[in-house]
Every structure is written in structure tokens, then in C-alpha cells.
Coordinates of C-alpha atoms in Angstrom, one line a residue:
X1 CA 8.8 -11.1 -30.3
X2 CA 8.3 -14.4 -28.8
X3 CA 4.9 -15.0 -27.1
X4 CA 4.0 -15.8 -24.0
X5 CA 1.5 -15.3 -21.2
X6 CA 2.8 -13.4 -18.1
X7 CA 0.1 -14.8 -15.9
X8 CA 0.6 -18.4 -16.5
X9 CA 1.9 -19.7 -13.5
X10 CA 0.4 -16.8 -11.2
X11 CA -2.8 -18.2 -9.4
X12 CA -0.1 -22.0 -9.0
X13 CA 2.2 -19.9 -7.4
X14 CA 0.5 -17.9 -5.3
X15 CA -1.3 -20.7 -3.7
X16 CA 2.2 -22.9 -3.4
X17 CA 4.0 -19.4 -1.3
X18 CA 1.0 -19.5 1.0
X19 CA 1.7 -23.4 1.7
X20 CA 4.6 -22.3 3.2
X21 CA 4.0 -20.8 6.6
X22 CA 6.4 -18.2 7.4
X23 CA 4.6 -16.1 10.7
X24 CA 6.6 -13.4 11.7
X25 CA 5.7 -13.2 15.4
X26 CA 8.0 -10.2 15.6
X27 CA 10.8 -12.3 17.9
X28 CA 12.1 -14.8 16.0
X29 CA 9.7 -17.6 17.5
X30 CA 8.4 -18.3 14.2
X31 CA 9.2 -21.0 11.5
X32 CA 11.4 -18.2 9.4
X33 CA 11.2 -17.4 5.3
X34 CA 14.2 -20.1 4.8
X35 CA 12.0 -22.9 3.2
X36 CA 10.1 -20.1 1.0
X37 CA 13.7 -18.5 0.3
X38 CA 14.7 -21.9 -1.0
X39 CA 11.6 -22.4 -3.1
X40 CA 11.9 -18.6 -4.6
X41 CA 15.4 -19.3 -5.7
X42 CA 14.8 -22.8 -7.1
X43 CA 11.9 -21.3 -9.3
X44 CA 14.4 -18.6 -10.6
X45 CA 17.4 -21.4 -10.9
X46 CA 14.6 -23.7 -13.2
X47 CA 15.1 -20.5 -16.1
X48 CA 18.1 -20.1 -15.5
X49 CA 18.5 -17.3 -13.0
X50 CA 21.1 -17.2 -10.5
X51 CA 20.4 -15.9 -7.0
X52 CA 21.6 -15.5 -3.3
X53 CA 20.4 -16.4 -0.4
X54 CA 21.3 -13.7 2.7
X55 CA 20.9 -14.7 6.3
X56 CA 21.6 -12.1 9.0
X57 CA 20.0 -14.5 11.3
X58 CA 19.4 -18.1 11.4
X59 CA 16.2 -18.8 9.3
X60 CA 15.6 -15.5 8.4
X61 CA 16.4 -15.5 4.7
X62 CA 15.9 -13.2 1.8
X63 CA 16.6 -13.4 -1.7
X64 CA 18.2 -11.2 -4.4
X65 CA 18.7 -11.6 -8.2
X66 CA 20.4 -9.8 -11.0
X67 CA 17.8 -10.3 -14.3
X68 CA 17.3 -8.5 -17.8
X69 CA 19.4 -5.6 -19.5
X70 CA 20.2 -5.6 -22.6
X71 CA 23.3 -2.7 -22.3
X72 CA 21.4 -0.1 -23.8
X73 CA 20.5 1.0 -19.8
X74 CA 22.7 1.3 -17.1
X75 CA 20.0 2.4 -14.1
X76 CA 18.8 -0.7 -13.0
X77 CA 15.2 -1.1 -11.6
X78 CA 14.8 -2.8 -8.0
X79 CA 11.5 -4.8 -7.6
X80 CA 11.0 -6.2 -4.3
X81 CA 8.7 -7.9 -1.9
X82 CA 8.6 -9.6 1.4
X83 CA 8.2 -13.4 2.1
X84 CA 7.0 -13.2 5.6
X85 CA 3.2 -13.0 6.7
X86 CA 1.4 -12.1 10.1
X87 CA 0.4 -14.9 12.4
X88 CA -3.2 -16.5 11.3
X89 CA -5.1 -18.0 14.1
X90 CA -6.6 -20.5 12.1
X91 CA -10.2 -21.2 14.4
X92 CA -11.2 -17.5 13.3
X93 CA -11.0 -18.5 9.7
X94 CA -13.4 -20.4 7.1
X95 CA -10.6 -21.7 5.7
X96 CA -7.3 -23.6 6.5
X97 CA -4.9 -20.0 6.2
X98 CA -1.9 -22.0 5.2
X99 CA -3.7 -24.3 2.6
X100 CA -4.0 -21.8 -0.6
X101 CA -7.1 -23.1 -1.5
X102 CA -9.5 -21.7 -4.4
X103 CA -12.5 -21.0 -3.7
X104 CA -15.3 -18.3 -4.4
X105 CA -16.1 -15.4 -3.2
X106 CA -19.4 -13.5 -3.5
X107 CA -17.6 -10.0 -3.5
X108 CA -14.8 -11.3 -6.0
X109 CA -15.4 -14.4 -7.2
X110 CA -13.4 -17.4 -7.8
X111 CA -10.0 -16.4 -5.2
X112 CA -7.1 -17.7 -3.8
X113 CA -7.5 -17.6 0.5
X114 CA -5.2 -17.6 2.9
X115 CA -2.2 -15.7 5.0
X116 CA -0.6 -13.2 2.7
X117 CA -2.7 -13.5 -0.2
X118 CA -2.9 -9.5 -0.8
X119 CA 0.0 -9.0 2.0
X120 CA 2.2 -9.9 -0.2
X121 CA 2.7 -13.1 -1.9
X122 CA 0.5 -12.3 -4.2
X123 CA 3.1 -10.0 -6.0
X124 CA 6.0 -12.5 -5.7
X125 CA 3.8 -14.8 -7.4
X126 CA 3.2 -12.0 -10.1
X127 CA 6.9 -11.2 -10.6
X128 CA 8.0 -14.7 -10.2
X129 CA 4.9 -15.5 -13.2
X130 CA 6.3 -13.0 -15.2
X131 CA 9.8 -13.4 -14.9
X132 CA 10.0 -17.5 -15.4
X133 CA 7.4 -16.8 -19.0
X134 CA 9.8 -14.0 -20.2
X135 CA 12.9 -15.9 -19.5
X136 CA 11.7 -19.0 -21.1
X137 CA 10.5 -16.9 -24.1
X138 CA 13.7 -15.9 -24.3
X139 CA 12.6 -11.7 -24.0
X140 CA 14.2 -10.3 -20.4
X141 CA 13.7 -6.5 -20.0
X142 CA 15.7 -4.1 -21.4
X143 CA 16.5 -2.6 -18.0
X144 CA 18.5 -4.4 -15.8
X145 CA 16.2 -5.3 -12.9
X146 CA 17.1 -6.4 -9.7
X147 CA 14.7 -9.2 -7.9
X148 CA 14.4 -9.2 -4.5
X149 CA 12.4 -11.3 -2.0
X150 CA 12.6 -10.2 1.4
X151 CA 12.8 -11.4 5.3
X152 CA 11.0 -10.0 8.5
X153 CA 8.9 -6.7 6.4
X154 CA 5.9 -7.5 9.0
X155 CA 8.7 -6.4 12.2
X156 CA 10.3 -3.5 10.6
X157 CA 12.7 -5.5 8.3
X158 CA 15.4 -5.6 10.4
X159 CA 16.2 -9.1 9.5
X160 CA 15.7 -8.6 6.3
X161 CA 15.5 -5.5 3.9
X162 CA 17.7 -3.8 6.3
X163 CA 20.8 -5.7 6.0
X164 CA 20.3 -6.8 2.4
X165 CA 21.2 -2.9 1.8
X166 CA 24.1 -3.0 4.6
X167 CA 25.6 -6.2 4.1
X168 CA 25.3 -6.9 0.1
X169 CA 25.4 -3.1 -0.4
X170 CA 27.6 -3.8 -3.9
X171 CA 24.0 -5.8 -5.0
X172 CA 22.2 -2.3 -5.1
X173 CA 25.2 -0.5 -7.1
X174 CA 23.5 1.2 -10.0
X175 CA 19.7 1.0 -8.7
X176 CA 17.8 4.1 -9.5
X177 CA 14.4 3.5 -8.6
X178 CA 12.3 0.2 -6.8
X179 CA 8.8 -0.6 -7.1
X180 CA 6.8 -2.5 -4.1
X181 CA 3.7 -3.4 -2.2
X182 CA 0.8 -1.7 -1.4
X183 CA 0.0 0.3 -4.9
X184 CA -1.5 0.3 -7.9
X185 CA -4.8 -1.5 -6.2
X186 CA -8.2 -0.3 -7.5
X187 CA -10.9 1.7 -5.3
X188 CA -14.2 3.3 -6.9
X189 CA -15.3 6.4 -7.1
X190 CA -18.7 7.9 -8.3
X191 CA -18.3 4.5 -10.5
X192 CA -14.8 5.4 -11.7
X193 CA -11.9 3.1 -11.1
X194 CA -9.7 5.1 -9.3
X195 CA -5.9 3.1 -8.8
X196 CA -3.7 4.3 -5.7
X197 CA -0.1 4.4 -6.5
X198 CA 1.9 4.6 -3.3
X199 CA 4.3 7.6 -3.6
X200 CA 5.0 8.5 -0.4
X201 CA 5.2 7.0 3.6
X202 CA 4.2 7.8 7.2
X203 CA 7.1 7.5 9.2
X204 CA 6.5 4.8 12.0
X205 CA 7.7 4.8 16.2
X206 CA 6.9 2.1 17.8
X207 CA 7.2 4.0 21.7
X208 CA 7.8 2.1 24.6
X209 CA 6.5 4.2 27.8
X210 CA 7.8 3.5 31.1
X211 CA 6.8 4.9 34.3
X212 CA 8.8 4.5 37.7
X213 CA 7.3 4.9 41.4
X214 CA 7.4 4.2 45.0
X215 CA 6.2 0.0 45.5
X216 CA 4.2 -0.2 48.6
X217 CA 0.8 -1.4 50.3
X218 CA -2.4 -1.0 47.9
X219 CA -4.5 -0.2 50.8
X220 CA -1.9 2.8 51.6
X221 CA -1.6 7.0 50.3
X222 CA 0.6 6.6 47.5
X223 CA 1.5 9.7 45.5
X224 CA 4.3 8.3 43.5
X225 CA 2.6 5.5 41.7
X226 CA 4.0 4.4 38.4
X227 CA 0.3 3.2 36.7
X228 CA -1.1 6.7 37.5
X229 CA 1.8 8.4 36.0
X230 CA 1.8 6.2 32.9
X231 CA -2.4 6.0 32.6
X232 CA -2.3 9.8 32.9
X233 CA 0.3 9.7 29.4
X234 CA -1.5 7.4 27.7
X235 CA -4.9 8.8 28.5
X236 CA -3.6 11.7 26.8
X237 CA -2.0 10.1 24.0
X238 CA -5.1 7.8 23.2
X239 CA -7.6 11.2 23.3
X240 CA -5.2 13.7 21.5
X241 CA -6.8 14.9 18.3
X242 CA -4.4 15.3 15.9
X243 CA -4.7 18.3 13.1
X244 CA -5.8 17.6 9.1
X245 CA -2.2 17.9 7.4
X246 CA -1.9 17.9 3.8
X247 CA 1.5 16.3 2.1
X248 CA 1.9 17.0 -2.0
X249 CA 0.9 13.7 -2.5
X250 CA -2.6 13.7 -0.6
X251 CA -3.2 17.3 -2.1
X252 CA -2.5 15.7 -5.8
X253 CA -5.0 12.4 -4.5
X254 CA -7.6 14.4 -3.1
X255 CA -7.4 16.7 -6.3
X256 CA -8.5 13.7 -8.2
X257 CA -11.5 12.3 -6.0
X258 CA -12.3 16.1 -6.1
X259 CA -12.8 16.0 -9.8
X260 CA -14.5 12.8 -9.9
X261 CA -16.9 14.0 -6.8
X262 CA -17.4 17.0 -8.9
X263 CA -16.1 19.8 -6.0
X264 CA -13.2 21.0 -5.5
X265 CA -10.7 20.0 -3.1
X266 CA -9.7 21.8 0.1
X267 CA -8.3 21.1 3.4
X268 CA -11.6 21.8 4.9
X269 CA -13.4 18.9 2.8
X270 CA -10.5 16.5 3.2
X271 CA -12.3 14.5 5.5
X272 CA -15.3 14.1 3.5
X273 CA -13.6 13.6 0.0
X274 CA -11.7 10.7 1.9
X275 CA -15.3 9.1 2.8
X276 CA -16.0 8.5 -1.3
X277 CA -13.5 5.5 -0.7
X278 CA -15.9 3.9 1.3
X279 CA -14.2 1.1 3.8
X280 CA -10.5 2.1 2.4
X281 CA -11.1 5.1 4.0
X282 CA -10.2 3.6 7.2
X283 CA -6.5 3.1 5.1
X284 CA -7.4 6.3 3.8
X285 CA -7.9 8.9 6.4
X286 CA -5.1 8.0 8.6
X287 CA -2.8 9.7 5.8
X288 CA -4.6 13.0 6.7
X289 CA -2.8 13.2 10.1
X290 CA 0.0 12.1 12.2
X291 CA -1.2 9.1 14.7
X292 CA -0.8 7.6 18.2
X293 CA -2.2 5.1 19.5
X294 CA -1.6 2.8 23.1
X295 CA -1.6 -0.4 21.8
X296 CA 0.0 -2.5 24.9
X297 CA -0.1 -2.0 28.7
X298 CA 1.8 -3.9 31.4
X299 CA 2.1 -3.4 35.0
X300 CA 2.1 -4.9 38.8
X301 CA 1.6 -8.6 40.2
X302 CA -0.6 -8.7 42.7
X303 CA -3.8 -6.6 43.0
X304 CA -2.7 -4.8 46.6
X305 CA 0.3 -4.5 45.4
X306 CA 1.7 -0.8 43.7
X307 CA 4.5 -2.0 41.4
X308 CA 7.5 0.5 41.2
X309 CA 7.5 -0.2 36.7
X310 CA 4.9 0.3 34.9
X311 CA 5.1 -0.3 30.8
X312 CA 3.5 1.0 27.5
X313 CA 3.6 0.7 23.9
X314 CA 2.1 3.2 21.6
X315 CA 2.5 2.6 17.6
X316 CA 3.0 6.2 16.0
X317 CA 2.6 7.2 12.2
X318 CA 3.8 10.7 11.6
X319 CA 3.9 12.8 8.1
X320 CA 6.1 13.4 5.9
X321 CA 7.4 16.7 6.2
X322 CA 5.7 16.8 10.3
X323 CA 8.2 14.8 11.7
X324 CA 9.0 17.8 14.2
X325 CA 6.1 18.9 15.4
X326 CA 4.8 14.9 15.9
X327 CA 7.7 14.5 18.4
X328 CA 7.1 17.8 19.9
X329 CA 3.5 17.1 20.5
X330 CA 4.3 14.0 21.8
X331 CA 6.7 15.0 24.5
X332 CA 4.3 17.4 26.1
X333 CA 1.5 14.8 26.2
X334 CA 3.7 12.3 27.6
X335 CA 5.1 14.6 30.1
X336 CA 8.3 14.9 32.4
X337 CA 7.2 11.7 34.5
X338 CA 7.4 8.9 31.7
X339 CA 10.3 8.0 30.0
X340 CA 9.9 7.4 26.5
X341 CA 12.0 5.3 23.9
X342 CA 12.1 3.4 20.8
X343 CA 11.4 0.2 20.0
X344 CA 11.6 0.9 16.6
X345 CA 12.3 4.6 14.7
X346 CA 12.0 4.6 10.7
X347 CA 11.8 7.6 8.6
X348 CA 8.7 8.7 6.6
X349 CA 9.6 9.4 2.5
X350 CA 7.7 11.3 0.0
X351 CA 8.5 11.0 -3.9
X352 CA 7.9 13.2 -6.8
X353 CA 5.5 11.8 -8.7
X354 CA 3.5 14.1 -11.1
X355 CA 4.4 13.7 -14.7
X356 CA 7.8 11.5 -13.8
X357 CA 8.7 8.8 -16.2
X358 CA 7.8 6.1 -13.9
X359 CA 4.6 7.8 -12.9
X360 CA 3.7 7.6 -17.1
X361 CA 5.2 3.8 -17.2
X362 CA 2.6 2.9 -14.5
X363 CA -0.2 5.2 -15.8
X364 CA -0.2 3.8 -19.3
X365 CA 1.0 -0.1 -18.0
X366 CA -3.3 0.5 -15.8
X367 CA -4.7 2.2 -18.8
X368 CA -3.8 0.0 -21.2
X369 CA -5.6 -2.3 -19.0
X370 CA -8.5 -0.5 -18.3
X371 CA -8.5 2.4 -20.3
X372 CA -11.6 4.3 -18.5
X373 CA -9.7 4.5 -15.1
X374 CA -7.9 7.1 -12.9
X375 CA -4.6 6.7 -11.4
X376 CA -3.1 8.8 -8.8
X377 CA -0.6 8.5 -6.1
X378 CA -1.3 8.1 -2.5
X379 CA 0.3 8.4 1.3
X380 CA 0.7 4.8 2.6
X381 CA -0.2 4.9 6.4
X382 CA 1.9 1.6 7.1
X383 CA 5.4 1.0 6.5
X384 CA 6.9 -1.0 4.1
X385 CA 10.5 -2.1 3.0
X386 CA 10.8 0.7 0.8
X387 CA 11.7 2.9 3.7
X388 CA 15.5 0.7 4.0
X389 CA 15.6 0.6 0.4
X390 CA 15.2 4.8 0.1
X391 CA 18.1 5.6 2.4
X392 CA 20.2 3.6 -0.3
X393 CA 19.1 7.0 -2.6
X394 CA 16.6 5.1 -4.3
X395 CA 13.4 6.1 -5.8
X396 CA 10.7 4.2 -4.0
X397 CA 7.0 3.2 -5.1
X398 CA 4.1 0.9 -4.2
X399 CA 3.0 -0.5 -7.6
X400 CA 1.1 -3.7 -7.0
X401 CA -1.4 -3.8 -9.6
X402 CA -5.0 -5.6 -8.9
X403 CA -8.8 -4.6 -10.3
X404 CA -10.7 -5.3 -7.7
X405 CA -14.6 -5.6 -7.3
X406 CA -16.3 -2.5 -5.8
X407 CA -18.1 -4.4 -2.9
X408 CA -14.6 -6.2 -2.4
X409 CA -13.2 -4.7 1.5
X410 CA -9.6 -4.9 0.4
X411 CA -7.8 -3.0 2.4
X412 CA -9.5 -4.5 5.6
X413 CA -7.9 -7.8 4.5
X414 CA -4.8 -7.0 5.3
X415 CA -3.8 -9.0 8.2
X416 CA -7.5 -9.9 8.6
X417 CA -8.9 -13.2 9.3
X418 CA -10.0 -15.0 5.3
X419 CA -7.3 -13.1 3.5
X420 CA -7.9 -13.4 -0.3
X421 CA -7.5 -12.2 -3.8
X422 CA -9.5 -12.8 -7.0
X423 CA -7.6 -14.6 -9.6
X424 CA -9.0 -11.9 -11.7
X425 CA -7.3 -9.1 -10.0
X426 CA -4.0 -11.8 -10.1
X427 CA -4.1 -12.0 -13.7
X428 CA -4.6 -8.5 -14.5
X429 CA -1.9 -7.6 -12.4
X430 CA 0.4 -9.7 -14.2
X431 CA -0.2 -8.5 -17.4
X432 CA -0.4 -4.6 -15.8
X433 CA 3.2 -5.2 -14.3
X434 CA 4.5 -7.3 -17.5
X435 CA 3.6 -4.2 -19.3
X436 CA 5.2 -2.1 -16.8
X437 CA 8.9 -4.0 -17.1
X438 CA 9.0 -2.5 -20.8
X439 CA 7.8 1.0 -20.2
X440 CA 10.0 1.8 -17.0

């Protein structure tokens, strides 16, 4: 076999995705992904890859690509990941978010800052490392793989994932299984690396509550007012405490911290196991529960005024398998005086994962690595593209890779201010997912 060094280019190109600023404000106010479309397909075009460019909207571009196979395989892998980033307001940061500059870290050492290092150009830059040293050595998979670099994850995907699997359906023929974001990053445990592997997804509503009244005088009775009404529902949304609820996936995680934390796990020490992962379990607990919370209120114009509208927005996660009893609940705290729709309504998905071949392919791709680890899946509490890719049949999994430093607070740097990612853990994860392509 021809050598060649997966991580090459990885730290170059990570820094030269982030130079491109591609804010999703969530309405189509921002700069788009065109420009980093353009660059994503010229990399592949310089080895020889052909690609196409999708717009549903004006400047809202994604990518796919047909690469590898050698005809031996005829269930092709999808690997995918989003170009777009959250806003950076650039005052709160020590650095320039849109410069990709290197610089070090005390909790990981020498790292590449800025908006989407770990959220998620930091995996197109691995794939696109990979992929340009393989096709230059001349050694493409042997399962045909399609590439794809997405628009407009960070609102839901609908200018993006969505209607790469409505429009360019024909793309996806053949696709068995897809691999993501948001996996195969390292926590510790008891001193025990211990790598989450996303196998499963809350389901997300993004609720929009409005209450109607009577408008009148400030100074007057008024028992038909429409803040009262919509303070009382989201009073009672914001202090509702849901119930622990264990999916397979969180009973096969918590298994794992369980042996590690030398006790065995049980629904009644759920919330305890998930404190071992320190300030992931922020991430971490949410996947325990369903979860509301009132994120954005809006009402009246004057202060003695009572307005007749008054408007909410609550952000829900519910659990796979809970999807039922989440809406049910939420009706009753809402109540007969709101009105209550979507702003945005994706499933949740939960994969098999235990002793699957892709589950083995990542396991021995991170222990070849780092042969003393753990790997186990994990509930993603966020949402990601896989959920548009998944009602295409497809197999969907988070599988990232990064080692990262214990004292490191990765998961809080995810759409937090100095966004990084040690070119350590970019380099490992390059050779982890190079690995990976020949074991799936």
C-alpha cells in the first residue's frame, strides 16, 4: 500500500474553513455557506473528485460527492457535516473568531480558535485531510462513500440537509449507514478515557406560544389579559420537573460509567453516575429526561397599555421512545388558553448499537488509538443533520473522533465564546477516522 499521512493537511485546513465566515443567524441575514461550498469542492476537484453544488436558496449551499469503492461493496457509507457556524460576537472573545489562529491553550495545548472549531469544521477538515492523502496515494476505500458538506445544520437544516435528501434523492440511492458530528469525543472517568459514540437523538420542538386578550387601559380590571394567560404557561413550563427516563442507549452508557465507578447502575443512581463526567454532564444529564425550556418572550408597546397578543418560544428536547407522553404533558401545562405551534418539529432516533459492525469498526478504529480506553454510545441532547438523513432509512451515528485533555471543558465550547480544538485531538482524529474508512 502506498503511504501517506491522513492528518497532513488537517490543522491548514481547519484554520482556512474558519476564515470563511458563514453565521447562520437562523433567517437568512447571514453571509451564507456559498464561498465555503466553493472552497470544499475545489479542494476535492484538486484530487480529482467531482462534486455538486445544491442551492435551495440563494447562498445557501451544500456539497455532495461520490468517492471510493472498489465493486467488491455495494452499501455505500454517507459521511457528512455542516459548513455553517453560530454567530460569534467577536468583543466577548480573546481572539479574532473568524481568523483561525494557533495558539495555546493551558487546558490543551497548542489549538486552533475560532467559530466552529469543535462545531464542526473541525471534521470537514479531518475528512477533507483524509480524503485529498488517500486520493493522492492512489488508496480510496473499498466502500463507496458518499461526501457530504452541508448548509443551515445550526437552524434545523432546512436549507440544507433537508433538501439534499428531497431534491438530489437519486445521490443517497444505495446508502446504508452515515456517520456525523458530535461522537467519538473523549471524557474521563475514574482516569479512564471513556469515548461517547452518538447512537441515538432527542427529538427537538421549537414551540411558539401565543396568548390572545382583551386590549384596554393598564390602570383598568382586566380579566382577559394575554401576558397573564401566557406567564401563567410558561411559569409552568419553565418549573415543570420532568421524570428520569432511560432509553437503551443511556442504560448501555450508564452501564459503562457504572463499571468504571465500580457500582452498579440503576435508574435511581442515574443522576449521580452522570456527575463522573464532570462539566459534560451539563451535555450529559439532559439525555436523562425530556426538556422545556422558555427561551423568548414578546409582548405589548406601551407600559399602560394591555396588548391583545402576547408571544413565546420554548425549545423542547423529548426522548426517544417518550415522544407521547412529552406532548401530553405539555398540553396540560400550557393549558386551554394558549395556542401552541411549531416553529420547528423533527423526530428523535435511536440506533442499535451493541455488537453491530459499525459499532466494532469505531471501537477498534479508538482502540487502536488508545488501546486502554472505553467506548460506548450515548443520547445526543441537540440535534443534528442526521435526523433528515435517518428518514432516508439510513443508519445514523455521531463519530467525530478527538482525545481530549481531562481539564479541557469541551462540550461547553460549543457555541461558546473562544471555541477551540487541540491539534492533538485533530491529528488523532484523523488517523482514528482514516482507520475507520477501512474497517466500516
Amino acid at each position: 500500500m502506498t503511504s501517506y499521512d491522513p492528518a497532513a493537511e488537517v490543522v491548514e485546513l481547519c484554520q482556512d474553513l474558519i476564515r470563511i465566515d458563514t453565521s447562520n443567524y437562523g433567517d437568512d441575514s447571514g453571509p451564507g455557506e456559498r464561498t465555503a461550498a466553493e472552497r470544499v469542492a475545489e479542494l476535492l476537484d484538486e484530487v480529482g473528485i467531482a462534486s455538486t453544488l445544491h442551492e435551495s436558496t440563494p447562498g445557501r449551499t451544500s456539497v455532495i460527492a461520490h468517492w471510493g469503492g472498489d465493486g467488491s461493496r455495494d452499501d455505500a457509507l454517507l459521511v457528512h457535516g455542516h459548513l455553517d457556524v453560530v454567530p460569534a460576537e467577536a468583543s466577548d472573545w480573546q481572539v479574532d473568531p473568524f481568523a483561525g489562529e494557533l495558539r495555546d491553550c493551558p487546558q490543551g495545548g497548542l489549538s486552533v480558535w475560532g467559530r466552529g472549531a469543535v462545531d464542526m469544521k473541525d471534521f470537514d477538515a479531518m475528512v477533507l485531510s483524509i480524503v485529498r492523502a488517500r486520493q493522492r496515494a492512489g488508496v480510496p476505500p473499498a466502500r463507496p462513500v458518499l461526501l457530504a458538506f452541508t448548509a443551515d445544520e445550526e437552524a434545523g437544516g432546512h436549507h440544507g440537509a433537508q433538501p439534499l435528501t428531497e431534491d438530489l434523492r437519486e445521490h443517497f440511492d444505495g446508502v446504508t449507514e452515515a456517520v456525523g458530528e458530535v461522537g467519538g469525543f473523549s471524557t474521563t472517568i475514574r482516569g479512564r478515557r471513556l469515548y461517547l459514540v452518538e447512537a441515538a437523538e432527542k427529538g427537538m420542538a421549537w414551540m411558539r406560544l401565543t396568548a390572545r386578550g382583551t386590549a384596554g387601559h393598564g390602570s383598568m380590571i382586566n380579566r382577559d389579559n394575554a401576558v397573564s394567560d401566557l406567564a401563567g404557561a410558561v411559569a409552568r413550563i419553565g418549573a415543570h420537573a420532568w421524570p428520569v427516563a432511560l432509553t437503551p442507549t443511556m442504560e448501555t452508557l450508564l452501564a459503562a460509567v457504572g463499571e468504571l465507578a465500580g457500582v452498579e447502575a440503576t435508574p435511581e443512581n442515574a443522576e449521580s453516575l452522570v456527575e463522573e463526567f464532570g462539566p459534560a454532564a451539563r451535555m450529559i444529564g439532559a439525555t436523562l429526561r425530556n426538556v422545556t425550556n422558555p427561551t423568548m418572550l414578546q409582548a405589548g408597546y406601551k407600559v399602560n397599555v394591555i396588548p391583545t397578543e402576547a408571544v413565546a418560544h420554548v425549545d423542547g428536547r423529548f426522548l426517544p421512545g417518550f415522544e407521547d407522553d412529552f406532548f401530553e404533558t405539555l398540553a396540560k401545562l400550557v393549558g386551554e388558553d394558549v395556542e401552541l405551534d411549531f416553529v420547528s418539529r423533527q423526530r428523535s432516533w435511536e440506533m442499535p448499537y451493541d455488537d453491530t459492525a459499525i459499532s466494532r469498526a469505531i471501537s477498534a478504529s479508538l482502540l487502536a488509538e488508545d488501546p486502554d480506553a472505553v467506548v460506548a454510545p450515548y443520547l445526543m441532547s441537540a440535534g443534528t443533520d442526521a435526523k433528515h438523513f435517518g428518514k432516508l432509512g439510513i443508519r445514523t451515528y455521531g463519530f467525530a473522533p478527538l482525545r481530549l485533555p481531562e481539564e479541557l471543558d469541551f462540550t461547553g465550547l460549543f457555541h461558546g465564546v473562544d471555541e477551540r480544538v487541540p491539534v492533538d485531538a485533530l491529528e488523532f482524529g484523523a488517523r482514528v477516522f482514516d482507520r475507520f474508512l477501512d474497517l466500516a
